[in-house]
CSV table of C-alpha atoms and ligand atoms in Angstrom, one decimal:
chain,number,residue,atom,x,y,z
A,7,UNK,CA,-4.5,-40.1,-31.3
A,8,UNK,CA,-4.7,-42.1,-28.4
A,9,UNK,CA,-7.4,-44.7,-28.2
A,10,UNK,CA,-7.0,-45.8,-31.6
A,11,UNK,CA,-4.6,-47.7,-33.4
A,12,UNK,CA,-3.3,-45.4,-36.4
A,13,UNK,CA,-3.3,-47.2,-40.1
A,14,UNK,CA,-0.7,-46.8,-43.0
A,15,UNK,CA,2.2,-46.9,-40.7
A,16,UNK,CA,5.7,-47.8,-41.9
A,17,UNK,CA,8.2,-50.4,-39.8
A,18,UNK,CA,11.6,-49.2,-40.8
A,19,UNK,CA,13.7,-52.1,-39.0
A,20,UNK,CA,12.0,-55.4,-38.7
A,21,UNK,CA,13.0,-59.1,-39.3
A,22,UNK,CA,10.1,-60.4,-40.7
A,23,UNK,CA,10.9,-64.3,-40.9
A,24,UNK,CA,12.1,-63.7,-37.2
A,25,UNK,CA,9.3,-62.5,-36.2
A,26,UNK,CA,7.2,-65.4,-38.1
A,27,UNK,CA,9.3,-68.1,-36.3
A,28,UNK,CA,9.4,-65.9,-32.7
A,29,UNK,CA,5.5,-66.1,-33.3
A,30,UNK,CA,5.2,-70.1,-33.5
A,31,UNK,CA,7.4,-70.4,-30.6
A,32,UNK,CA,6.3,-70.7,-26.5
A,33,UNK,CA,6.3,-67.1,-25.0
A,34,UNK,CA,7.6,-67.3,-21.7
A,35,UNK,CA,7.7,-63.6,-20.8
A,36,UNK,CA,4.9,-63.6,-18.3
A,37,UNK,CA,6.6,-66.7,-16.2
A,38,UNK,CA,7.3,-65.5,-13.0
A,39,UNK,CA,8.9,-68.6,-11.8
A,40,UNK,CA,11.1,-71.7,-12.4
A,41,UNK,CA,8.0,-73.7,-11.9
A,42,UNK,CA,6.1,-71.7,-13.9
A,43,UNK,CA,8.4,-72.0,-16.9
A,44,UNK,CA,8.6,-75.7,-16.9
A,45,UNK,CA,4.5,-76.0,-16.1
A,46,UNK,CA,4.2,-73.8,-19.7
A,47,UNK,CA,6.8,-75.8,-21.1
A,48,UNK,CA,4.9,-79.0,-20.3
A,49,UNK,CA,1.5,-77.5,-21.6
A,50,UNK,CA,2.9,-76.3,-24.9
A,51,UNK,CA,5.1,-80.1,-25.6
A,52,UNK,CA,1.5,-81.9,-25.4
A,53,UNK,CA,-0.2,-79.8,-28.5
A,54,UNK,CA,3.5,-80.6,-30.5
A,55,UNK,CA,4.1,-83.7,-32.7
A,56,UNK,CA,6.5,-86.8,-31.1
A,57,UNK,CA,9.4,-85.6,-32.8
A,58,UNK,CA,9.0,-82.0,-33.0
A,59,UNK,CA,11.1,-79.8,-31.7
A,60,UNK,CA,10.0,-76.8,-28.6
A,61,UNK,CA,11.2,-73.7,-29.1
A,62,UNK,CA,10.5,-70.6,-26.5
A,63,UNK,CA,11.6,-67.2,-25.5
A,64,UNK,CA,11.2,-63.9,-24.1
A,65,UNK,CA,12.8,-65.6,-20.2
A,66,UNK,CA,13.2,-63.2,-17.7
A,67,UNK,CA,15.0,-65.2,-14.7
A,68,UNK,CA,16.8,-62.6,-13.2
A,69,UNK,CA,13.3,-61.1,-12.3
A,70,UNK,CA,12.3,-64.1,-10.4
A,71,UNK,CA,12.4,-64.7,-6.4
A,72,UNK,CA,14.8,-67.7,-7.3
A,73,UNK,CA,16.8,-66.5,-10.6
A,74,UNK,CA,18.0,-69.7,-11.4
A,75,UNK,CA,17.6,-71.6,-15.0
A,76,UNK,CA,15.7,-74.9,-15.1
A,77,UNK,CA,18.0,-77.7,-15.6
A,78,UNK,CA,18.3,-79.8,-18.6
A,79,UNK,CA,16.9,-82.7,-16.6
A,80,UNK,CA,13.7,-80.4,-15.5
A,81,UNK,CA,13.3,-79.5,-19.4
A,82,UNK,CA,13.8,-83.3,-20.5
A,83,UNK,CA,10.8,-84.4,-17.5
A,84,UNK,CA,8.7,-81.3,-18.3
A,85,UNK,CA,8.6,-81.6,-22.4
A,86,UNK,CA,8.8,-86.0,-22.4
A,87,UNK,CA,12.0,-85.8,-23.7
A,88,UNK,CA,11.9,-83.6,-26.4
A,89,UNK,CA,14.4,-81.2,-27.6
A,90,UNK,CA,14.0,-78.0,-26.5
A,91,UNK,CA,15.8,-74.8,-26.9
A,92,UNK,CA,14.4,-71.6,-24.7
A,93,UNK,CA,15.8,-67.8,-24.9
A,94,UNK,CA,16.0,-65.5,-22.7
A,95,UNK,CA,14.4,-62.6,-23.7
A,96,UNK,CA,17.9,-60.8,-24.8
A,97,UNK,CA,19.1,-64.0,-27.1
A,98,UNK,CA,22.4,-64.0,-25.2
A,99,UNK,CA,21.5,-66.8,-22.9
A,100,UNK,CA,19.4,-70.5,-23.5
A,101,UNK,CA,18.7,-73.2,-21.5
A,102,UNK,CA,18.5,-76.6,-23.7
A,103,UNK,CA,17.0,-79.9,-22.7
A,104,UNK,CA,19.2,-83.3,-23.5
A,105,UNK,CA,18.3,-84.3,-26.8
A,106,UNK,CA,18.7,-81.1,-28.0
A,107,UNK,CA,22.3,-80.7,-26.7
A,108,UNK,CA,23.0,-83.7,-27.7
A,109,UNK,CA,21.6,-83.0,-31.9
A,110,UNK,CA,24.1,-79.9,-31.4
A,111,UNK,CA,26.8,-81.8,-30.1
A,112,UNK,CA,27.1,-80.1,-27.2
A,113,UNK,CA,28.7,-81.6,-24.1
A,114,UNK,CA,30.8,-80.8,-21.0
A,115,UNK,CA,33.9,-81.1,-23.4
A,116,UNK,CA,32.8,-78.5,-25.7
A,117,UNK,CA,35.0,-75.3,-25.9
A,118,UNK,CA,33.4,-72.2,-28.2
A,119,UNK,CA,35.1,-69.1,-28.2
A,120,UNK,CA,32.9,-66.4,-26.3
A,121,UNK,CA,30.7,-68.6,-25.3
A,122,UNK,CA,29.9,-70.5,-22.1
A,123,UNK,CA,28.7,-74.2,-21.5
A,124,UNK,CA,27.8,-74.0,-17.8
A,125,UNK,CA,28.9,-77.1,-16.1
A,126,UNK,CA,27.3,-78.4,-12.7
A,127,UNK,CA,29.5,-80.0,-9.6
A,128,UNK,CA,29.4,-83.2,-11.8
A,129,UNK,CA,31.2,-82.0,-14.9
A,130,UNK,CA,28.3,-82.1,-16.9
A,131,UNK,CA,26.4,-79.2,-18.8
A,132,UNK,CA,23.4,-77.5,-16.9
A,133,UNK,CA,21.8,-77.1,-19.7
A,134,UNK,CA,22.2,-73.3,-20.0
A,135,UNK,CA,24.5,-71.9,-22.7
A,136,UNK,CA,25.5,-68.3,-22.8
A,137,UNK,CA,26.6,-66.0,-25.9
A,138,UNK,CA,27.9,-68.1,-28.9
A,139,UNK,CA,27.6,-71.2,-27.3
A,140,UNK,CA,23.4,-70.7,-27.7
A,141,UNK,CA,23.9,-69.3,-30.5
A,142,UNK,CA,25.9,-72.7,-31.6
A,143,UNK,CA,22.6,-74.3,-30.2
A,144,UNK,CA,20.0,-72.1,-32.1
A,145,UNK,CA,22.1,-73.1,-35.2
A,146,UNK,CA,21.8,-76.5,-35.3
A,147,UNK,CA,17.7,-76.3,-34.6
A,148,UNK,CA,16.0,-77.5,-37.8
A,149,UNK,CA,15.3,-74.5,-40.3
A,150,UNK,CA,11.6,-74.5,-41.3
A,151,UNK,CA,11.1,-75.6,-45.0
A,152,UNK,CA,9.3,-73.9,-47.9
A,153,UNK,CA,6.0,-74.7,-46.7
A,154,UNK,CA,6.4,-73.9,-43.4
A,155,UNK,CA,8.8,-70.8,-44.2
A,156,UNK,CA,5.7,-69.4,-46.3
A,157,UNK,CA,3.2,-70.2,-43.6
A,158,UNK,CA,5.7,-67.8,-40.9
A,159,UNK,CA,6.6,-65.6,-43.1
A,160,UNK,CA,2.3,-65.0,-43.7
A,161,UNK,CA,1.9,-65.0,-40.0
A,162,UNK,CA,4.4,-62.3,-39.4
A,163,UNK,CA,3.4,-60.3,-42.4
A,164,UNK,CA,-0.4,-60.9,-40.9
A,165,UNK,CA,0.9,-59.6,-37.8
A,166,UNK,CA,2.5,-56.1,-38.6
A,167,UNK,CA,-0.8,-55.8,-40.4
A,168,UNK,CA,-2.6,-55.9,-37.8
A,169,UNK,CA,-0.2,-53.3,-35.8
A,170,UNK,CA,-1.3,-50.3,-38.9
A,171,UNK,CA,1.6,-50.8,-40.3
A,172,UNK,CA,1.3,-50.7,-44.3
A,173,UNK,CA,4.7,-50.5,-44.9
A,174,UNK,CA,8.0,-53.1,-43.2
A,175,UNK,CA,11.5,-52.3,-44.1
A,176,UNK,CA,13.3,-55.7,-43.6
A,177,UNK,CA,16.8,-55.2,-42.2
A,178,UNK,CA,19.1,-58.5,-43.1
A,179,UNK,CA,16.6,-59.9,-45.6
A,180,UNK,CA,17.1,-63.1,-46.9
A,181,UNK,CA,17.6,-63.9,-50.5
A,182,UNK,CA,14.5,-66.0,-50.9
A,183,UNK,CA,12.7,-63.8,-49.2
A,184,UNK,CA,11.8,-61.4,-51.8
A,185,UNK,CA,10.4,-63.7,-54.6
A,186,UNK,CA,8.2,-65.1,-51.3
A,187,UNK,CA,6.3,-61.7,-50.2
A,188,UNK,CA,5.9,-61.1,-54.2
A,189,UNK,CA,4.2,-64.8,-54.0
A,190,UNK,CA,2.1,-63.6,-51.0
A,191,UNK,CA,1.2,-60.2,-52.3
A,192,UNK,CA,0.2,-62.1,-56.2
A,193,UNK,CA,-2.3,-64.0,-54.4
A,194,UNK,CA,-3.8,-61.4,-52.6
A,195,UNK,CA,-2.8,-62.9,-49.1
A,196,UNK,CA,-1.2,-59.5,-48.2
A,197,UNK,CA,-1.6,-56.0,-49.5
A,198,UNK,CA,1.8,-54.4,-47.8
A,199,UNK,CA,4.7,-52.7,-49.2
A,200,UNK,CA,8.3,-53.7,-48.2
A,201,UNK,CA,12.0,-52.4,-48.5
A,202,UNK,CA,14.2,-55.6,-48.5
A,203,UNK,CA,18.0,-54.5,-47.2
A,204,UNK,CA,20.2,-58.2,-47.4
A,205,UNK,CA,23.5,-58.1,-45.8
A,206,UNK,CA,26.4,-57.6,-48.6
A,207,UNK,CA,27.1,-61.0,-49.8
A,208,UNK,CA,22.9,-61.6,-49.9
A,209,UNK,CA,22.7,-58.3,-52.4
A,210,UNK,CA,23.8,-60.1,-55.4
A,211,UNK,CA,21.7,-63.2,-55.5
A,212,UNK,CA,18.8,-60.7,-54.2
A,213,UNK,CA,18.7,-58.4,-57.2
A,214,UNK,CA,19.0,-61.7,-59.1
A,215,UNK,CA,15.7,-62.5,-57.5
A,216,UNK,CA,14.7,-59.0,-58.2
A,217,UNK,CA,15.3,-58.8,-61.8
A,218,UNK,CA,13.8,-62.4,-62.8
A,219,UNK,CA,10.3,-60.8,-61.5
A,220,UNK,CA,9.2,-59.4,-58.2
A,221,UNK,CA,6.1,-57.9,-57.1
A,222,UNK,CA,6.5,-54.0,-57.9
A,223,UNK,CA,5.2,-53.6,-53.5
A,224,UNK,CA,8.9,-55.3,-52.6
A,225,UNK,CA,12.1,-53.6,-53.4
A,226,UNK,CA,15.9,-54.3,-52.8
A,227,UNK,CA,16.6,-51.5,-51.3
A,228,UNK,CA,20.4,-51.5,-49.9
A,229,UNK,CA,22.5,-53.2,-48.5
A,230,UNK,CA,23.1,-54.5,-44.6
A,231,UNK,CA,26.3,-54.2,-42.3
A,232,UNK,CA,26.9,-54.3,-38.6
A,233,UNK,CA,29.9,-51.8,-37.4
A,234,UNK,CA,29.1,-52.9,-33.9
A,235,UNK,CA,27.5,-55.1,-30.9
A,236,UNK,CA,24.7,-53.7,-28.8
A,237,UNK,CA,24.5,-51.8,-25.8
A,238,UNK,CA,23.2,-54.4,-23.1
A,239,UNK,CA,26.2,-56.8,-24.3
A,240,UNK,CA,28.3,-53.7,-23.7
A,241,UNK,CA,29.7,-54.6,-27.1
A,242,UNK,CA,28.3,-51.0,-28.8
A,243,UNK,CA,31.8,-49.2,-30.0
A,244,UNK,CA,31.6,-46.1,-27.5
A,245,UNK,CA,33.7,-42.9,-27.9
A,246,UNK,CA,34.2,-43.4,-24.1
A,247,UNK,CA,34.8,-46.2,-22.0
A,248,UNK,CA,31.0,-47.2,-20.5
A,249,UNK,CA,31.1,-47.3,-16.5
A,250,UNK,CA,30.7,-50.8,-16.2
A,251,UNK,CA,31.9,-52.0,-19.3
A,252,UNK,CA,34.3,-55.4,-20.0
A,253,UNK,CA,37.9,-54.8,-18.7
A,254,UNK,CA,39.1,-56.7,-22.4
A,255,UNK,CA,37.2,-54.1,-24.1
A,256,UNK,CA,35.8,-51.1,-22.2
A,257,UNK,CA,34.5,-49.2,-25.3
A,258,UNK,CA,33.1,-52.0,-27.3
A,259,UNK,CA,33.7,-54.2,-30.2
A,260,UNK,CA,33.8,-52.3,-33.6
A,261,UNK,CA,32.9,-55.5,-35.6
A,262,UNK,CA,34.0,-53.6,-38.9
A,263,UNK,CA,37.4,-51.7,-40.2
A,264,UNK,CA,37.2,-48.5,-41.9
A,265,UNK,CA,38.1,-49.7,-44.8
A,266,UNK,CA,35.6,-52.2,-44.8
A,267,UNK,CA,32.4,-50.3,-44.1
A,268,UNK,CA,34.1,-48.1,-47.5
A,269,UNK,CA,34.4,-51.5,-49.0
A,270,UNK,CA,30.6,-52.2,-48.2
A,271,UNK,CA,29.8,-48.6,-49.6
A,272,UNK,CA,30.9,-49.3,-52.8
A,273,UNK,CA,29.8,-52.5,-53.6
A,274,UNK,CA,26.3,-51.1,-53.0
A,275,UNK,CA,27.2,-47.8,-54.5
A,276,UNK,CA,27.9,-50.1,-57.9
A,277,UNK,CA,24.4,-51.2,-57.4
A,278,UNK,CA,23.1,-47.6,-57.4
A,279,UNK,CA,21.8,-48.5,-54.1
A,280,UNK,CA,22.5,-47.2,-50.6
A,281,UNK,CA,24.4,-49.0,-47.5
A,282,UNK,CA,22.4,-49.1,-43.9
A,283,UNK,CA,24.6,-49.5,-41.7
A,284,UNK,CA,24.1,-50.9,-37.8
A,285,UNK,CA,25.4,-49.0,-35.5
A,286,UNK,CA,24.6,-48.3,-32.3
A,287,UNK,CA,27.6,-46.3,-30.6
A,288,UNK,CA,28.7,-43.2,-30.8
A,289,UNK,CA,32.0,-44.3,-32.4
A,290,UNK,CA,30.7,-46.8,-34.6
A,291,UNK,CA,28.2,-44.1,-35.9
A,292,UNK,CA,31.1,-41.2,-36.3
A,293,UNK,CA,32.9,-44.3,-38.1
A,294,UNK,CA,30.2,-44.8,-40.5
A,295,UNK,CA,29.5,-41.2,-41.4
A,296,UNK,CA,33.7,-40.9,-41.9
A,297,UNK,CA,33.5,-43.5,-44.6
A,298,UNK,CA,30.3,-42.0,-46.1
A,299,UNK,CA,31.9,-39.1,-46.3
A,300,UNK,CA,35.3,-40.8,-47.7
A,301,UNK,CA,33.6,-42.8,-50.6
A,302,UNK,CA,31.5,-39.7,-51.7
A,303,UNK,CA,28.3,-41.7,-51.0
A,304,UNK,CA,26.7,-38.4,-49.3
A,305,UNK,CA,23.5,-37.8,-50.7
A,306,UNK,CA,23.2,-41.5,-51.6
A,307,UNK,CA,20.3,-42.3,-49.2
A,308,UNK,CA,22.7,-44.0,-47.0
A,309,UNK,CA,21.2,-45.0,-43.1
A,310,UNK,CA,22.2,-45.6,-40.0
A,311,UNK,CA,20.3,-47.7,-37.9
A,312,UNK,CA,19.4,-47.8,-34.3
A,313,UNK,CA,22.1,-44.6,-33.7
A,314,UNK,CA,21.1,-45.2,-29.8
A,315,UNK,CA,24.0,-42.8,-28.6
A,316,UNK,CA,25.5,-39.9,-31.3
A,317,UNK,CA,28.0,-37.5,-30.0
A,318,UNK,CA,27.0,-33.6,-30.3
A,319,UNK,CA,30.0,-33.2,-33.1
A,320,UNK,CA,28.3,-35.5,-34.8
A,321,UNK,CA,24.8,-34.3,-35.4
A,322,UNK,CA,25.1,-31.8,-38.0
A,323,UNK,CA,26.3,-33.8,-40.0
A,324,UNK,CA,23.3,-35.9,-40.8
A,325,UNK,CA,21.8,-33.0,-42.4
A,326,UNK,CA,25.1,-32.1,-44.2
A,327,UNK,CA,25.8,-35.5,-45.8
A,328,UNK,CA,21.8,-36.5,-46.3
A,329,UNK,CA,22.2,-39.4,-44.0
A,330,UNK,CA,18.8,-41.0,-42.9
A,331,UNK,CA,18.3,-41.6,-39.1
A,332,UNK,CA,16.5,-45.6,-39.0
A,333,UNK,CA,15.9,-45.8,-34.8
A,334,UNK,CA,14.0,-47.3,-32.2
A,335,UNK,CA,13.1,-45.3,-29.5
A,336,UNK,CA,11.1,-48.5,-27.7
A,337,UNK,CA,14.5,-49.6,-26.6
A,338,UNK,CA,14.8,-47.0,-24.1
A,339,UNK,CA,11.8,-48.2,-22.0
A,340,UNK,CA,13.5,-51.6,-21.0
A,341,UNK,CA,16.9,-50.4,-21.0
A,342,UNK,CA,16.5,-47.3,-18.6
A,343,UNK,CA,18.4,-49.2,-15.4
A,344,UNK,CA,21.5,-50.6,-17.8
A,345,UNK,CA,21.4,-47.4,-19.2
A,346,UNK,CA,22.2,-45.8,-16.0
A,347,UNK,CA,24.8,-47.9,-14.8
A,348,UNK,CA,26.5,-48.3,-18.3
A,349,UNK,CA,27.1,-44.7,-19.6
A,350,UNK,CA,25.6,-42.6,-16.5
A,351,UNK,CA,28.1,-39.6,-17.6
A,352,UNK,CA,27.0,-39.8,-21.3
A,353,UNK,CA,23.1,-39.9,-21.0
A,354,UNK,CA,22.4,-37.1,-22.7
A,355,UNK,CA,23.9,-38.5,-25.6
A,356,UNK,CA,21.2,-41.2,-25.7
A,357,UNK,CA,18.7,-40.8,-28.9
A,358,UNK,CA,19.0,-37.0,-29.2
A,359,UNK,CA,16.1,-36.7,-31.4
A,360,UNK,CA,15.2,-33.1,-30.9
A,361,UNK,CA,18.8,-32.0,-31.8
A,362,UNK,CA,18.1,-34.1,-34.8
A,363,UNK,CA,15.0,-32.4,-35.9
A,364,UNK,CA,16.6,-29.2,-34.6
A,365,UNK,CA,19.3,-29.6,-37.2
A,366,UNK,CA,17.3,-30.1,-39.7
A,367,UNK,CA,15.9,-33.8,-39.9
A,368,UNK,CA,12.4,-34.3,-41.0
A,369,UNK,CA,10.4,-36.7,-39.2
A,370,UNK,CA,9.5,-39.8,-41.5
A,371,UNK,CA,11.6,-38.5,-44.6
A,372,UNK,CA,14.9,-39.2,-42.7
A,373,UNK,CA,14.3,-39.9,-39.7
A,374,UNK,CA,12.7,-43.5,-39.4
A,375,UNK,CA,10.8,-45.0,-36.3
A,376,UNK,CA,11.0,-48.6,-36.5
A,377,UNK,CA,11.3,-51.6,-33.3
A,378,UNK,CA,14.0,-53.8,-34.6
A,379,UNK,CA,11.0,-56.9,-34.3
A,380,UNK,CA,10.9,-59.6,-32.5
A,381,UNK,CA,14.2,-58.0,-30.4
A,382,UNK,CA,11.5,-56.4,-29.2
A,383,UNK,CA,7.4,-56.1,-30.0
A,384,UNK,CA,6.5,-54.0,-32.9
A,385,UNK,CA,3.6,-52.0,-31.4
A,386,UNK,CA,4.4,-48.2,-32.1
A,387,UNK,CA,2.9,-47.0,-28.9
A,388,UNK,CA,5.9,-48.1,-27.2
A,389,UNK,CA,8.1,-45.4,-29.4
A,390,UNK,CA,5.8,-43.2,-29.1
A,391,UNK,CA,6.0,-43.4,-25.1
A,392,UNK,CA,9.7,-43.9,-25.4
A,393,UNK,CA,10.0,-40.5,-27.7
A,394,UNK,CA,7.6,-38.3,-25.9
A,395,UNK,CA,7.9,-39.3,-21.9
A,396,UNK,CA,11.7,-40.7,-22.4
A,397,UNK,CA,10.7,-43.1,-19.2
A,398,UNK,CA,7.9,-46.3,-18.8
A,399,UNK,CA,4.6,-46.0,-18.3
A,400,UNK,CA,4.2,-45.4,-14.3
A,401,UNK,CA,7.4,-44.2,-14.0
A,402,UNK,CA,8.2,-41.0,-12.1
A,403,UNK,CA,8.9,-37.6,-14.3
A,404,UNK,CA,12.3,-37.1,-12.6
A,405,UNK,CA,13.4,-41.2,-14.0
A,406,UNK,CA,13.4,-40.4,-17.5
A,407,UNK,CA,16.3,-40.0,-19.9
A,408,UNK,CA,17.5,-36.9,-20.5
A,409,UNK,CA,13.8,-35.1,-21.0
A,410,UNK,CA,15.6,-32.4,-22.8
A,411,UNK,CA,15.4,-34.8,-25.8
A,412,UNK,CA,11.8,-35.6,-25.8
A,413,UNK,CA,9.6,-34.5,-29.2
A,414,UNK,CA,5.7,-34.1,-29.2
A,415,UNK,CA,3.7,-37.0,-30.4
A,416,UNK,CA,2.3,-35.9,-33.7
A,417,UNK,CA,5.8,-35.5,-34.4
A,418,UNK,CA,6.8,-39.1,-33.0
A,419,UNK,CA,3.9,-40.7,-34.9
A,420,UNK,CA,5.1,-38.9,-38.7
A,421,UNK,CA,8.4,-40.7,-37.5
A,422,UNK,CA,6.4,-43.6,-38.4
A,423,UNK,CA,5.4,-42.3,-41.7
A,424,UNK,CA,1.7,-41.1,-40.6
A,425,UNK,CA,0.3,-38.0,-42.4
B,504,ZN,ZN1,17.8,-55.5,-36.4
């Protein structure tokens, strides 16, 4: 298998106008340096028009020699005083120039709940916003219109395409975004199928979409919640407090009620559809198979996504309630170090895919390989190294996370829907 680039392969959790717009932006992940950011920075603002807008990710600044963020001054000299809004890699952290801070309304005055404006000695904002104060940022940044929407949308479509992947399961679809990969796939510019899963208050005006005429290739196929945060945020809902976790809330955030993931059940369970649910913990994934259970949607189709940490109790019960597994086993490979420090007790909690298929699961029937794209790239070999070495390329045997859970590749690769 290795060598070549298997075809026909199914993304089971992408963000396919994410990744179109991630695509048009300045990748910064190779910047090794302060310097280096705002020289790229500089290079990319001369091919843009006067007005437009830079937008980059994928900064690493805690792996440079100096860790600190340009400064909004640096960003305003280096792009000609543009705005400009970069990531760092994680989304949880931007740095933004002055007119862009100033489109957002963003100044040392502003307060947002869980979110930072950093200030320097002057009172005034660095430029570097953290959690929902980027996120207030990232907002504000012009949405592409129709033309340009189709034109990403193409490129990331394009893109997966050129990954082997045949099929892309779209995890918080947009309502528009349906009758737009029908439009692509009428004219021939793509030849894909997809599985379109809006958030709840989307499904409605999707199926509308659906039912005035869609390409018979794209299907609504259930709706979208979140039960909780994410790991590196230390926001998953845990079972047990993680080791270095936030005093305020040392297992996580469940970002849903009970009743409300039974709530979210139903609505889709009127629709005849199933719910996919995001969680990541081991509590938020207990949680979501409890209501499951509770509204008699068992045997539904029903998903959990990413399910990065399940709790031995748990795992049977999969099988038992027909639950499909949706994860992302490229995760691992970046996250081994915050892994360690966060839940160093608990590791062998972390993906357990071969209790999985030792309880019964069936690779690519339900359970799903997918990236979670552009959180991360979509290129399968990175499961694939994730699910059968459990550590990075390089890395020593003895560094990888908890072996005992590691699957063969043939095996990882039909997690991707391959024959
Ligand atoms: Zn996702």
């Amino acid at each position: 298998m290795s060598g070549q680039r298997p075809t026909n392969l199914r993304e089971a959790h992408a963000h396919i106008f994410q990744l179109g717009r991630s695509l048009s932006m300045l990748d910064l992940g190779k910047c090794e340096s302060r310097e280096q950011m705002l020289d790229e920075i500089s290079t990319f603002a001369k091919s843009l028009g006067d007005h437009d807008w830079l937008l980059a990710h994928g900064a690493r600044p805690e792996q440079w020699d100096d860790q600190r963020w340009p400064t909004r001054e640096q960003l305003d000299h280096a792009s000609n005083d543009r705005p400009v809004a970069a990531w760092c890699f994680d989304y949880h952290a931007m740095v933004a120039s002055s007119a862009a801070l100033r489109y957002a309304m963003i100044d040392s005055g502003t307060k947002i709940k869980t979110g930072i404006v950093e200030l320097d000695t002057n009172n005034e904002p660095t430029g570097l916003l953290l959690e929902h104060a980027a996120l207030r940022m990232w907002n504000r940044v012009p949405e592409p219109d129709g033309d340009q929407r189709r034109t990403l949308v193409l490129q990331a479509c394009t893109h997966l395409r050129d990954l082997g992947f045949s099929e892309v399961h779209d995890l918080k679809a947009q309502p528009w975004l349906g009758t737009l990969l029908s439009e692509l796939l009428g004219s021939g510019e793509i030849d894909m199928r997809f599985e379109l899963f809006p958030l709840i208050p989307d499904l409605e005006p999707s199926l509308e979409a659906q039912r005035s005429g869609i390409d018979d290739r794209v299907r609504i196929a259930g709706g979208k919640i979140f039960v909780d945060g994410t790991l590196n945020s230390r926001t998953a809902w845990m079972l047990h407090p993680f080791a270095d976790g936030n005093p305020d809330y040392p297992c996580g955030t469940p970002m849903m009620s009970p009743a409300a993931i039974e709530k979210a059940l139903l609505t889709c369970k009127e629709h005849d559809l199933p719910l996919a649910a995001h969680a990541i913990g081991d509590a938020a994934v207990r949680a979501t198979l409890d209501a499951i259970d509770r509204t008699g949607c068992n045997d539904t189709g029903c998903r959990i996504e990413h399910a990065e940490v399940i709790d031995e109790a748990d795992i049977h019960r999969f099988i038992d309630q027909s639950v499909i597994v949706s994860m992302q086993p490229c995760h691992l490979l970046p996250d081994i170090e915050a892994l360690r420090r966060a839940l160093p007790e608990r590791l062998d909690r972390v993906l357990p895919i071969m209790e999985l298929l030792k309880a019964g699961l069936a690779p690519g029937l339900d359970l799903l390989f997918g990236s979670d794209v552009p959180i991360v790239r979509a290129n399968a070999q990175d499961s694939i190294q994730a699910a059968v070495h459990r550590r990075r390329v390089g890395m020593d045997a003895s560094e990888a996370i908890s072996i005992g859970h590691a699957i063969d590749e043939a095996t990882a690769w039909a997690c991707f829907g391959l024959k």
